[in-house]
Coordinates of N, CA, C and O in Angstrom, one line a residue:
M149 N -9.8 -17.2 -16.3 CA -10.6 -16.4 -15.9 C -11.5 -17.2 -15.9 O -12.5 -17.2 -16.1
G150 N -11.4 -18.3 -16.9 CA -12.9 -18.9 -17.0 C -13.2 -18.6 -18.4 O -13.4 -17.9 -19.2
R151 N -14.8 -19.0 -18.5 CA -15.4 -18.0 -20.1 C -15.5 -16.5 -19.9 O -15.9 -15.8 -18.6
P152 N -15.0 -15.7 -21.1 CA -15.6 -15.1 -21.5 C -16.5 -14.4 -20.6 O -17.8 -14.2 -20.9
L153 N -16.2 -12.8 -20.4 CA -17.9 -12.1 -19.4 C -18.0 -11.5 -20.9 O -17.5 -10.8 -21.6
K154 N -19.2 -11.3 -21.1 CA -20.0 -10.2 -21.8 C -19.8 -9.3 -21.7 O -20.3 -8.7 -20.5
E155 N -19.5 -7.8 -22.4 CA -19.3 -7.0 -22.3 C -20.1 -5.9 -22.0 O -20.6 -5.5 -20.5
N156 N -21.7 -6.7 -21.8 CA -22.6 -5.3 -20.8 C -22.8 -6.5 -19.5 O -23.1 -5.9 -18.6
S157 N -21.9 -7.4 -18.9 CA -21.8 -7.2 -17.9 C -20.9 -7.4 -16.5 O -20.9 -7.7 -15.8
L158 N -20.2 -6.5 -17.6 CA -18.3 -6.5 -17.0 C -18.7 -5.2 -16.2 O -19.2 -4.2 -16.0
T159 N -18.1 -5.5 -14.3 CA -18.1 -4.5 -13.9 C -16.7 -3.7 -13.3 O -15.8 -4.1 -13.8
P160 N -16.2 -2.8 -12.7 CA -15.3 -2.5 -12.5 C -14.3 -3.3 -12.5 O -13.2 -3.5 -12.0
Q161 N -15.2 -4.5 -11.0 CA -14.2 -5.3 -10.1 C -13.7 -6.1 -10.8 O -13.0 -6.6 -10.3
D162 N -14.6 -6.5 -11.7 CA -13.8 -7.9 -12.7 C -13.3 -7.7 -13.1 O -11.9 -8.3 -13.9
V163 N -12.7 -6.0 -14.4 CA -11.8 -5.4 -14.8 C -11.0 -5.5 -13.9 O -9.5 -6.1 -13.8
V164 N -10.4 -4.7 -12.9 CA -10.0 -5.0 -11.5 C -9.0 -6.2 -10.9 O -7.8 -6.3 -11.4
Q165 N -9.7 -7.3 -11.2 CA -9.6 -8.6 -10.1 C -8.8 -9.3 -11.6 O -7.3 -10.1 -11.6
A166 N -9.7 -9.1 -12.9 CA -8.5 -9.8 -14.4 C -6.8 -8.6 -14.6 O -6.7 -9.4 -14.7
A167 N -7.2 -7.5 -13.9 CA -6.2 -6.7 -14.0 C -4.9 -7.6 -13.3 O -3.4 -7.5 -13.5
I168 N -5.5 -7.8 -12.0 CA -4.3 -7.8 -11.2 C -4.1 -8.8 -11.2 O -2.9 -10.0 -10.7
A169 N -5.0 -10.7 -11.2 CA -4.6 -11.4 -12.5 C -3.3 -11.5 -12.8 O -2.8 -12.8 -13.1
C170 N -3.5 -10.5 -13.9 CA -3.1 -10.6 -15.4 C -1.0 -10.0 -15.1 O 0.4 -10.3 -14.8
L171 N -1.4 -9.1 -13.4 CA 0.0 -9.1 -12.7 C 0.8 -9.6 -11.8 O 1.7 -9.5 -12.7
D172 N -0.3 -10.6 -11.6 CA 0.9 -12.0 -10.5 C 1.4 -12.4 -11.8 O 2.6 -12.9 -11.6
R173 N 0.7 -13.0 -13.1 CA 1.2 -13.6 -13.6 C 2.1 -13.1 -14.7 O 3.4 -13.8 -15.2
E174 N 1.7 -11.8 -15.1 CA 3.1 -11.3 -16.4 C 4.2 -9.7 -15.5 O 4.7 -9.9 -16.4
G175 N 3.8 -9.5 -14.4 CA 4.6 -8.7 -14.4 C 3.4 -7.0 -14.8 O 2.7 -7.1 -14.9
E176 N 4.3 -6.4 -14.0 CA 4.0 -4.8 -14.4 C 3.4 -4.7 -16.0 O 2.5 -3.6 -16.4
S177 N 4.1 -5.1 -17.0 CA 4.0 -4.8 -18.6 C 2.2 -5.0 -18.8 O 2.3 -4.7 -19.2
A178 N 2.1 -5.6 -18.0 CA 0.6 -6.7 -18.2 C -0.6 -5.9 -17.5 O -2.3 -6.1 -18.4
L179 N -0.2 -4.5 -16.9 CA -0.9 -3.8 -16.0 C -1.5 -2.5 -17.5 O -1.0 -1.7 -17.3
G180 N -2.3 -2.8 -18.3 CA -2.7 -1.8 -19.4 C -4.6 -2.7 -20.0 O -4.4 -3.8 -20.0
V181 N -4.9 -1.8 -20.0 CA -6.5 -1.6 -20.3 C -6.5 -3.3 -22.0 O -7.3 -4.1 -22.2
N182 N -5.4 -3.1 -22.9 CA -5.6 -3.5 -24.1 C -5.0 -5.8 -23.7 O -5.6 -6.1 -23.3
R183 N -3.8 -5.3 -23.0 CA -3.8 -6.9 -22.3 C -5.0 -7.9 -20.8 O -5.9 -8.6 -21.4
V184 N -5.9 -6.6 -20.7 CA -6.2 -7.1 -19.2 C -7.8 -7.3 -20.4 O -8.2 -7.9 -19.8
A185 N -8.4 -6.3 -21.2 CA -9.3 -6.7 -22.2 C -10.0 -8.2 -22.8 O -10.3 -8.4 -23.2
R186 N -8.1 -8.5 -23.7 CA -8.0 -9.7 -23.5 C -8.1 -11.2 -23.1 O -9.0 -12.0 -22.7
E187 N -7.7 -10.4 -21.7 CA -8.1 -11.2 -20.7 C -9.1 -11.5 -20.4 O -9.8 -13.0 -19.9
L188 N -10.3 -10.9 -20.4 CA -11.5 -10.4 -19.9 C -12.8 -11.1 -21.0 O -13.5 -11.6 -21.7
G189 N -11.6 -11.3 -22.6 CA -12.2 -11.7 -23.6 C -13.3 -10.9 -24.1 O -14.1 -10.7 -24.5
V190 N -12.8 -9.3 -24.1 CA -13.8 -8.5 -24.2 C -12.8 -7.0 -25.1 O -11.5 -8.0 -25.3
K191 N -13.7 -6.8 -25.9 CA -12.8 -5.2 -26.0 C -12.5 -4.1 -25.6 O -12.9 -4.3 -24.7
P192 N -11.2 -3.7 -25.4 CA -11.1 -2.3 -24.8 C -11.8 -1.3 -24.5 O -12.6 -1.4 -23.8
P193 N -13.0 -0.8 -25.7 CA -13.6 -0.1 -25.0 C -15.0 0.2 -23.4 O -15.3 0.7 -23.5
A194 N -15.3 -1.7 -23.5 CA -15.7 -1.8 -23.0 C -15.4 -1.9 -20.9 O -15.9 -1.5 -20.1
I195 N -14.1 -1.7 -21.4 CA -13.5 -1.1 -20.3 C -13.3 0.5 -20.1 O -13.5 0.8 -18.9
Y196 N -13.5 1.1 -20.4 CA -13.1 2.5 -21.0 C -14.8 2.6 -20.3 O -14.7 3.9 -20.0
K197 N -15.6 1.8 -20.8 CA -16.8 2.9 -19.5 C -16.5 2.4 -18.7 O -17.6 3.3 -18.0
H198 N -15.8 1.0 -17.6 CA -15.7 1.5 -16.3 C -14.7 2.0 -15.5 O -14.3 2.9 -14.3
L199 N -13.6 2.2 -16.0 CA -12.1 2.9 -16.2 C -11.4 4.0 -16.9 O -11.8 4.1 -18.1
D200 N -10.8 5.0 -16.7 CA -10.1 6.3 -17.4 C -8.9 5.7 -18.1 O -7.6 5.8 -17.5
G201 N -8.9 4.9 -19.5 CA -7.8 3.8 -19.5 C -7.5 3.9 -18.5 O -6.7 3.1 -17.9
N202 N -5.4 3.3 -18.8 CA -4.7 2.8 -18.3 C -4.7 3.5 -16.9 O -4.5 2.7 -16.4
T203 N -4.6 4.5 -16.9 CA -4.3 5.8 -15.6 C -5.9 5.8 -14.8 O -5.4 5.4 -13.7
G204 N -6.5 5.4 -15.4 CA -7.9 4.8 -14.4 C -7.8 3.1 -13.7 O -7.7 3.5 -12.9
L205 N -7.4 2.3 -14.6 CA -7.0 0.9 -14.4 C -6.1 1.3 -13.1 O -5.9 0.6 -12.6
R206 N -4.6 1.6 -13.5 CA -3.7 1.9 -12.6 C -3.9 1.9 -11.3 O -4.1 1.1 -10.1
R207 N -4.9 3.2 -10.9 CA -5.7 4.1 -9.4 C -5.9 3.2 -9.2 O -5.8 2.5 -8.5
A208 N -7.2 1.9 -9.9 CA -8.0 1.1 -9.2 C -7.6 0.0 -9.0 O -7.6 -0.9 -7.9
V209 N -6.3 -0.3 -9.4 CA -6.2 -1.3 -9.2 C -5.2 -1.4 -8.1 O -4.8 -2.0 -7.2
A210 N -3.8 -0.4 -7.7 CA -3.4 0.8 -6.8 C -4.4 0.4 -5.6 O -4.1 -0.5 -4.7
L211 N -4.9 1.1 -5.6 CA -5.8 1.0 -4.5 C -6.2 -0.1 -4.2 O -6.6 -0.2 -2.7
E212 N -7.1 -1.1 -4.6 CA -7.6 -2.5 -5.0 C -6.7 -3.1 -4.0 O -6.6 -4.2 -2.7
I213 N -5.0 -3.2 -4.0 CA -3.9 -3.9 -3.4 C -3.8 -3.4 -2.2 O -3.2 -3.8 -1.5
W214 N -3.5 -1.9 -2.7 CA -3.8 -1.4 -0.7 C -4.6 -1.8 0.2 O -4.5 -2.2 1.2
R215 N -6.1 -1.7 -0.2 CA -7.1 -2.5 0.7 C -6.8 -3.8 1.0 O -7.0 -4.0 2.7
N216 N -6.9 -4.6 0.1 CA -6.1 -5.8 0.5 C -4.9 -6.2 1.6 O -4.6 -7.4 2.0
Y217 N -3.2 -5.4 0.8 CA -2.6 -5.5 2.2 C -3.1 -5.0 3.2 O -2.3 -5.6 4.0
L218 N -3.7 -3.6 3.1 CA -3.9 -3.7 5.1 C -4.4 -4.5 5.9 O -5.0 -4.6 6.9
M219 N -5.8 -5.0 5.1 CA -6.5 -6.2 5.2 C -5.7 -7.5 5.8 O -5.8 -7.4 7.3
H220 N -4.4 -7.8 5.2 CA -3.4 -9.2 5.3 C -2.9 -8.7 6.2 O -2.8 -9.0 7.4
C221 N -2.7 -7.2 6.8 CA -2.0 -6.5 7.8 C -2.5 -7.1 8.9 O -1.9 -7.3 9.8
Q222 N -3.7 -6.6 8.8 CA -4.3 -6.4 10.1 C -4.9 -7.9 10.8 O -4.6 -8.3 12.0
S223 N -4.7 -8.1 10.1 CA -5.0 -10.4 10.2 C -4.1 -10.9 10.7 O -3.9 -11.4 11.7
Q224 N -2.8 -10.4 10.4 CA -2.0 -11.3 10.6 C -1.3 -10.5 12.3 O -0.1 -11.2 13.4
M225 N -2.1 -9.6 12.9 CA -1.6 -8.8 14.0 C -2.5 -9.2 15.3 O -3.0 -8.8 16.1
T226 N -3.9 -9.8 14.9 CA -4.6 -9.7 16.0 C -4.1 -10.3 17.1 O -3.2 -11.6 17.2
D227 N -4.8 -10.1 18.1 CA -4.3 -10.5 19.8 C -3.0 -10.0 19.9 O -3.0 -10.8 21.1
I228 N -2.2 -9.5 19.3 CA -1.1 -9.1 19.7 C -0.5 -7.5 19.8 O -1.5 -7.0 19.2
T229 N -0.2 -7.5 21.0 CA -0.6 -5.6 21.7 C 0.8 -5.5 21.7 O 0.5 -4.5 22.3
E230 N 1.9 -5.8 22.1 CA 3.2 -5.7 21.9 C 3.6 -4.7 20.8 O 3.8 -5.4 19.9
P231 N 3.9 -3.6 21.8 CA 4.4 -2.7 20.1 C 5.8 -2.9 19.3 O 5.9 -3.7 18.5
R232 N 6.6 -3.6 20.3 CA 7.4 -4.1 19.4 C 7.4 -5.6 18.6 O 7.9 -5.2 17.6
T233 N 6.3 -6.2 18.9 CA 6.4 -7.6 18.5 C 5.0 -7.2 16.7 O 5.8 -7.3 16.3
L234 N 4.6 -6.3 17.4 CA 4.0 -5.8 16.3 C 4.4 -4.8 15.2 O 4.1 -5.1 14.5
L235 N 5.4 -4.6 15.2 CA 6.5 -3.4 14.1 C 7.0 -4.7 13.4 O 7.1 -4.7 12.2
R236 N 7.5 -5.4 14.4 CA 8.0 -6.5 13.6 C 7.6 -7.9 13.0 O 7.8 -7.8 11.5
I237 N 6.8 -7.7 13.2 CA 5.5 -8.4 12.8 C 5.0 -7.9 11.2 O 5.0 -8.4 10.2
G238 N 4.6 -6.6 11.5 CA 4.1 -6.3 10.4 C 5.1 -6.1 9.3 O 4.6 -6.0 7.9
A239 N 6.0 -6.1 9.5 CA 7.7 -5.4 8.8 C 8.0 -7.4 7.7 O 8.3 -7.0 7.0
Q240 N 7.7 -8.1 8.9 CA 7.9 -8.8 8.1 C 6.8 -9.4 7.4 O 7.0 -9.8 5.9
T241 N 5.5 -8.9 7.2 CA 4.6 -9.0 6.7 C 4.5 -8.8 5.2 O 4.6 -9.6 4.6
T242 N 5.1 -6.7 5.3 CA 5.3 -6.5 4.3 C 6.3 -6.9 3.8 O 5.9 -6.9 2.4
R243 N 7.5 -7.5 4.3 CA 8.6 -8.4 3.5 C 8.2 -9.7 2.1 O 7.9 -9.7 1.7
N244 N 7.1 -10.4 3.4 CA 6.7 -11.3 2.6 C 6.0 -11.0 1.8 O 5.7 -11.3 0.4
F245 N 5.2 -10.3 1.4 CA 4.0 -9.7 0.7 C 4.8 -8.8 -0.7 O 3.9 -9.6 -1.9
A246 N 5.6 -7.9 0.0 CA 6.3 -7.6 -1.3 C 7.0 -8.9 -2.2 O 6.7 -9.2 -3.6
Q247 N 8.0 -10.4 -1.2 CA 8.3 -11.5 -1.9 C 7.2 -12.4 -3.1 O 7.9 -13.2 -3.7
R248 N 6.4 -12.6 -1.8 CA 4.7 -13.1 -3.0 C 4.7 -12.9 -4.2 O 4.4 -13.0 -4.5
Y249 N 4.5 -11.4 -4.1 CA 3.9 -10.7 -5.0 C 4.4 -9.2 -5.4 O 4.1 -8.2 -5.3
P250 N 5.5 -9.5 -6.1 CA 6.5 -8.3 -6.7 C 5.7 -7.8 -7.5 O 6.2 -6.5 -7.2
A251 N 5.1 -7.8 -8.1 CA 4.3 -6.7 -9.3 C 3.0 -6.1 -8.5 O 3.4 -4.9 -8.7
R252 N 2.7 -6.7 -7.9 CA 1.5 -5.9 -6.4 C 2.5 -4.7 -6.4 O 1.7 -3.7 -6.2
Y253 N 3.2 -5.4 -5.0 CA 3.9 -4.4 -4.2 C 4.8 -2.8 -5.5 O 4.7 -1.7 -4.6
A254 N 4.9 -3.6 -6.2 CA 5.4 -2.8 -7.2 C 4.4 -1.4 -7.9 O 4.8 0.3 -7.2
V255 N 3.4 -1.9 -8.0 CA 2.0 -1.0 -8.4 C 1.6 -0.2 -7.2 O 1.4 1.3 -7.1
M256 N 1.6 -0.5 -5.7 CA 1.2 0.0 -4.7 C 1.9 1.0 -4.5 O 1.3 2.0 -3.7
M257 N 3.3 0.7 -4.3 CA 4.2 1.7 -4.1 C 4.8 3.0 -4.8 O 4.8 3.7 -4.6
Q258 N 4.5 2.4 -6.2 CA 4.7 3.9 -7.2 C 3.5 4.6 -7.4 O 3.7 5.5 -8.0
Y259 N 2.0 4.3 -6.7 CA 1.6 5.2 -7.2 C 1.9 5.9 -5.9 O 1.6 5.9 -4.3
Q260 N 1.6 7.2 -6.5 CA 0.8 8.3 -5.3 C -0.2 8.4 -4.6 O -1.2 9.0 -5.8
M261 N -1.0 8.6 -3.6 CA -1.6 8.6 -3.1 C -2.7 10.1 -3.0 O -1.1 10.9 -1.9
R262 N -3.5 10.6 -3.2 CA -3.8 12.4 -2.9 C -4.6 12.6 -1.9 O -5.7 11.5 -2.1
P263 N -4.1 12.7 -1.3 CA -5.0 13.3 0.4 C -6.1 14.4 -0.1 O -7.4 14.1 0.5
T264 N -6.5 14.8 -1.2 CA -7.2 15.5 -2.0 C -8.1 14.4 -2.4 O -9.7 15.2 -2.7
D265 N -8.2 13.5 -2.3 CA -9.2 12.7 -3.2 C -9.6 11.7 -1.8 O -8.7 11.1 -1.7
L266 N -11.4 11.7 -2.1 CA -11.8 10.8 -0.9 C -11.4 9.5 -0.2 O -11.1 9.2 0.0
E267 N -11.3 8.7 -2.1 CA -11.2 7.7 -1.8 C -9.6 7.5 -1.3 O -9.5 6.0 -0.9
E268 N -8.7 8.6 -1.9 CA -7.6 7.6 -2.0 C -7.1 8.5 -0.1 O -6.3 7.8 0.7
A269 N -7.7 9.0 0.4 CA -7.9 9.4 0.9 C -8.2 8.4 2.6 O -7.4 9.0 3.9
E270 N -9.4 8.4 2.3 CA -9.5 6.6 3.1 C -8.3 5.6 3.1 O -8.5 5.7 4.6
I271 N -7.8 5.8 2.6 CA -7.0 4.6 2.1 C -5.8 5.5 3.2 O -5.3 4.4 4.0
I272 N -5.3 6.3 2.8 CA -4.5 7.0 3.9 C -4.5 7.6 5.4 O -3.8 6.8 6.0
Q273 N -5.9 7.4 5.6 CA -6.4 7.6 7.3 C -6.5 6.1 8.1 O -6.0 5.9 9.1
N274 N -6.4 4.9 6.6 CA -7.0 4.1 7.5 C -5.4 3.4 7.5 O -5.3 2.8 9.3
S275 N -4.6 3.5 7.0 CA -3.0 3.2 6.9 C -2.1 4.0 8.0 O -2.1 3.0 8.8
L276 N -2.8 4.9 8.4 CA -2.2 6.2 9.6 C -2.9 6.2 10.9 O -1.7 5.0 12.2
H277 N -4.5 4.9 10.9 CA -4.8 4.9 12.1 C -4.5 3.4 12.6 O -4.6 3.2 13.4
F278 N -4.1 2.3 11.3 CA -3.7 1.3 11.9 C -2.3 1.6 12.6 O -1.8 0.5 13.1
F279 N -1.3 1.8 11.5 CA 0.6 2.6 12.1 C 0.2 2.9 14.1 O 0.4 2.3 13.9
Q280 N -0.7 3.6 13.9 CA -1.1 4.5 15.1 C -0.9 3.6 16.1 O -0.7 2.9 17.2
K281 N -2.4 2.3 15.3 CA -2.9 1.3 17.1 C -2.1 0.5 17.3 O -1.5 0.0 17.8
S282 N -1.4 -0.4 15.7 CA -0.2 -1.3 16.4 C 0.9 -0.8 16.8 O 1.3 -1.9 17.6
L283 N 1.1 0.7 16.2 CA 2.3 0.3 17.3 C 1.5 1.3 18.6 O 3.1 1.8 19.2
Q284 N 0.6 1.3 19.1 CA 0.6 2.0 20.1 C 0.4 3.4 20.4 O 1.2 3.7 21.9
L285 N 1.3 3.7 19.7 CA 1.5 5.5 19.6 C 0.0 6.5 19.9 O 0.7 7.9 19.2
Y286 N -0.7 6.5 20.5 CA -1.9 6.6 21.1 C -1.4 8.5 21.2 O -2.0 9.4 21.3
K287 N -0.6 8.8 22.0 CA -0.1 10.0 22.5 C 0.7 10.5 21.8 O 1.2 12.0 22.4
L288 N 1.6 9.9 20.9 CA 2.4 11.1 19.6 C 1.3 12.0 19.3 O -0.1 11.9 19.2
S289 N 1.9 13.9 19.0 CA 1.4 14.1 18.4 C 1.0 14.5 17.3 O 2.2 13.7 16.3
E290 N 0.6 14.6 16.1 CA 0.0 14.5 14.7 C 1.5 14.5 14.4 O 1.9 13.9 12.9
D291 N 1.7 15.6 14.1 CA 3.0 16.4 13.4 C 4.4 14.8 14.1 O 5.1 13.9 12.8
A292 N 4.6 14.7 14.9 CA 5.3 12.8 15.9 C 5.3 12.3 14.9 O 6.2 11.3 14.3
L293 N 3.9 12.0 15.1 CA 3.5 10.3 14.6 C 3.5 10.6 12.9 O 3.9 9.0 12.0
I294 N 3.3 11.3 12.4 CA 4.0 11.3 10.4 C 5.1 11.5 10.7 O 5.7 10.2 8.9
D295 N 6.2 11.3 11.6 CA 7.6 11.1 11.2 C 8.1 10.0 11.6 O 8.9 9.8 10.9
V296 N 7.4 9.3 12.5 CA 7.2 8.1 13.7 C 7.2 7.2 11.9 O 8.1 6.4 10.8
M297 N 5.5 7.6 10.7 CA 5.5 7.3 10.0 C 6.5 7.0 8.8 O 6.4 5.3 8.1
R298 N 6.6 8.5 8.4 CA 7.8 8.4 6.9 C 8.9 7.5 7.9 O 9.7 7.1 7.1
M299 N 9.5 8.1 8.7 CA 10.4 7.3 8.9 C 10.8 5.9 9.0 O 11.1 5.0 8.3
V300 N 9.5 4.8 9.4 CA 9.3 3.3 9.0 C 9.3 2.8 7.8 O 10.1 2.2 7.3
N301 N 8.7 4.1 7.2 CA 7.8 3.1 5.8 C 9.3 3.0 5.1 O 9.5 2.6 3.7
A302 N 10.3 5.0 5.2 CA 11.2 4.8 4.2 C 12.3 3.4 4.7 O 12.4 3.5 3.8
A303 N 12.4 3.1 5.8 CA 13.2 2.1 6.5 C 13.1 1.3 5.6 O 13.3 0.0 4.9
I304 N 12.2 0.5 5.7 CA 11.1 -0.8 5.4 C 10.9 -0.9 3.6 O 11.7 -1.8 3.2
Y305 N 10.5 0.1 3.6 CA 10.1 0.2 1.8 C 11.1 0.0 0.8 O 11.5 -0.4 0.5
G306 N 12.0 0.9 1.8 CA 13.1 1.3 1.1 C 14.5 0.0 0.6 O 14.9 -0.5 -0.5
F307 N 14.3 -0.8 2.0 CA 15.3 -2.0 1.9 C 14.4 -3.3 0.8 O 15.1 -3.5 0.6
I308 N 13.5 -3.0 1.5 CA 13.0 -4.0 0.2 C 12.7 -3.8 -1.0 O 12.8 -4.9 -2.2
T309 N 12.6 -2.2 -1.5 CA 12.6 -2.2 -3.1 C 14.0 -2.5 -3.1 O 14.3 -3.1 -4.7
R310 N 15.6 -1.9 -3.0 CA 16.7 -2.4 -2.7 C 16.8 -3.8 -3.0 O 17.7 -4.1 -4.1
E311 N 16.4 -4.8 -1.9 CA 16.5 -5.7 -2.2 C 15.4 -6.6 -3.4 O 16.2 -7.6 -4.1
Q312 N 14.4 -5.8 -3.9 CA 14.2 -7.0 -4.8 C 15.0 -6.3 -6.0 O 15.1 -7.2 -7.6
Q313 N 15.1 -4.6 -6.3 CA 16.4 -4.8 -7.8 C 17.9 -5.4 -7.7 O 18.5 -5.2 -8.2
E314 N 17.9 -6.3 -6.6 CA 19.1 -6.9 -6.1 C 20.0 -6.4 -6.1 O 21.5 -6.3 -6.4
L315 N 20.8 -5.2 -5.5 CA 21.6 -4.0 -4.9 C 22.5 -4.5 -3.5 O 23.3 -4.0 -3.4
M316 N 21.5 -5.6 -3.4 CA 22.1 -5.6 -1.6 C 23.3 -6.7 -1.9 O 23.1 -8.7 -2.1
T317 N 24.7 -6.7 -2.3 CA 25.5 -7.7 -3.0 C 26.6 -8.3 -1.7 O 27.3 -9.1 -2.3
L318 N 26.8 -7.3 -1.1 CA 27.7 -7.3 -0.1 C 27.3 -9.1 1.0 O 26.3 -9.4 0.4
N319 N 28.5 -9.3 1.1 CA 28.2 -11.3 2.2 C 27.7 -10.7 3.6 O 28.8 -11.0 3.8
R320 N 26.5 -10.7 3.2 CA 26.1 -10.7 4.7 C 24.1 -11.0 4.7 O 23.7 -10.4 3.3
S321 N 24.1 -11.5 5.3 CA 22.0 -12.3 5.0 C 21.7 -11.4 5.4 O 21.6 -9.9 5.9
T322 N 20.2 -10.6 4.0 CA 19.5 -9.6 4.4 C 18.8 -10.0 5.2 O 18.0 -8.8 6.0
D323 N 18.2 -11.7 6.0 CA 17.7 -11.5 7.2 C 18.3 -10.8 7.9 O 17.8 -9.9 9.0
H324 N 19.4 -10.7 7.8 CA 19.9 -10.3 9.9 C 19.6 -8.6 9.2 O 19.3 -8.5 10.4
S325 N 20.5 -8.1 8.2 CA 19.8 -7.3 7.8 C 18.8 -6.3 8.4 O 19.0 -5.7 9.2
Y326 N 17.6 -6.9 8.3 CA 16.8 -6.5 8.5 C 16.4 -6.7 9.3 O 15.2 -5.0 9.7
E327 N 16.6 -7.4 10.7 CA 16.3 -7.6 11.8 C 17.2 -6.5 12.7 O 17.0 -5.8 13.1
V328 N 18.5 -6.6 12.3 CA 19.2 -4.7 12.7 C 18.6 -4.2 12.7 O 18.4 -2.9 13.4
M329 N 17.9 -4.0 11.3 CA 17.1 -2.4 10.7 C 15.8 -1.8 12.2 O 15.6 -1.0 12.1
L330 N 15.1 -3.3 11.7 CA 13.8 -3.3 12.8 C 14.2 -2.9 15.0 O 13.6 -1.6 15.1
D331 N 15.3 -3.5 14.7 CA 16.0 -2.6 16.4 C 16.5 -2.3 16.5 O 16.0 -0.8 17.2
A332 N 16.5 -0.7 15.5 CA 17.0 -0.1 15.2 C 16.3 1.0 15.0 O 16.0 1.9 15.4
L333 N 15.1 0.5 14.4 CA 13.6 1.6 14.4 C 13.0 1.6 15.5 O 12.6 2.7 16.3
I334 N 13.0 0.6 16.5 CA 12.2 0.7 18.1 C 12.9 1.4 18.8 O 12.2 2.2 19.2
V335 N 14.6 1.5 18.8 CA 15.2 2.8 19.2 C 14.7 3.7 18.8 O 14.5 4.8 19.9
A336 N 14.8 4.7 17.8 CA 14.2 5.4 17.0 C 12.9 5.7 17.8 O 12.7 7.4 17.8
I337 N 12.2 4.9 17.2 CA 10.4 5.4 18.2 C 11.0 5.4 19.6 O 9.9 6.4 20.0
E338 N 11.5 5.2 20.5 CA 10.6 5.2 21.5 C 12.1 6.3 21.8 O 11.3 6.8 22.7
H339 N 13.0 6.7 20.6 CA 13.4 8.5 21.5 C 12.2 9.7 20.7 O 12.3 10.5 21.2
I340 N 11.9 9.3 19.9 CA 11.1 10.2 20.0 C 9.8 10.7 20.4 O 9.0 11.3 20.7
Q341 N 9.3 9.0 20.9 CA 8.2 9.5 22.0 C 8.4 9.7 23.8 O 8.3 10.7 23.3
Q342 N 10.2 9.8 23.8 CA 10.4 10.5 24.7 C 10.7 12.0 24.8 O 10.3 13.0 25.5
N343 N 10.6 12.6 23.2 CA 11.0 13.6 23.0 C 9.7 14.5 22.5 O 10.0 15.2 21.9
D344 N 8.9 14.0 22.3 CA 7.8 14.6 22.0 C 7.1 16.2 22.7 O 6.5 15.1 24.0
C345 N 6.9 17.1 22.6 CA 6.5 17.9 23.7 C 5.4 18.1 23.1 O 4.3 18.1 21.7

């Protein structure tokens, strides 16, 4: 991280960026106030001035990762309008992100966002709108949209989680299985669209 920051010039963003750097290098166990304070060359109380301990640190890091992830997904889908292609690119982008940043992915997936928290609600809404736009599901009712989003998320995130935990041990390429799953999701989404009243 270069020269240690002075405690009086430390910002919440400095703390979050240092935490993400520790996460990337050392994994989830590095996501703690004491470890991040060492990274920044400050005493732990300097971090408590900006974030509410380990819980606040984990929340701030998870939200930052979610924001970055959503921006990355949007950048990968620019100028693409065909829903099936968008689903595939979004699913591949998510899987690639999880493979490249396994600790970031774990932190963002483990954090339970609350619709009652304004900052978290904004990320939830951005995710929902992005999902709706990327799959061109504008005509779905809100309930059907939520059903589709839950189904897609459970399939994609569940697959990635099992893959990261090395639980897919049968003699079949996970890449092929992932593609088969995406084909099935497309059929399921089309079924929901046709039956949405």
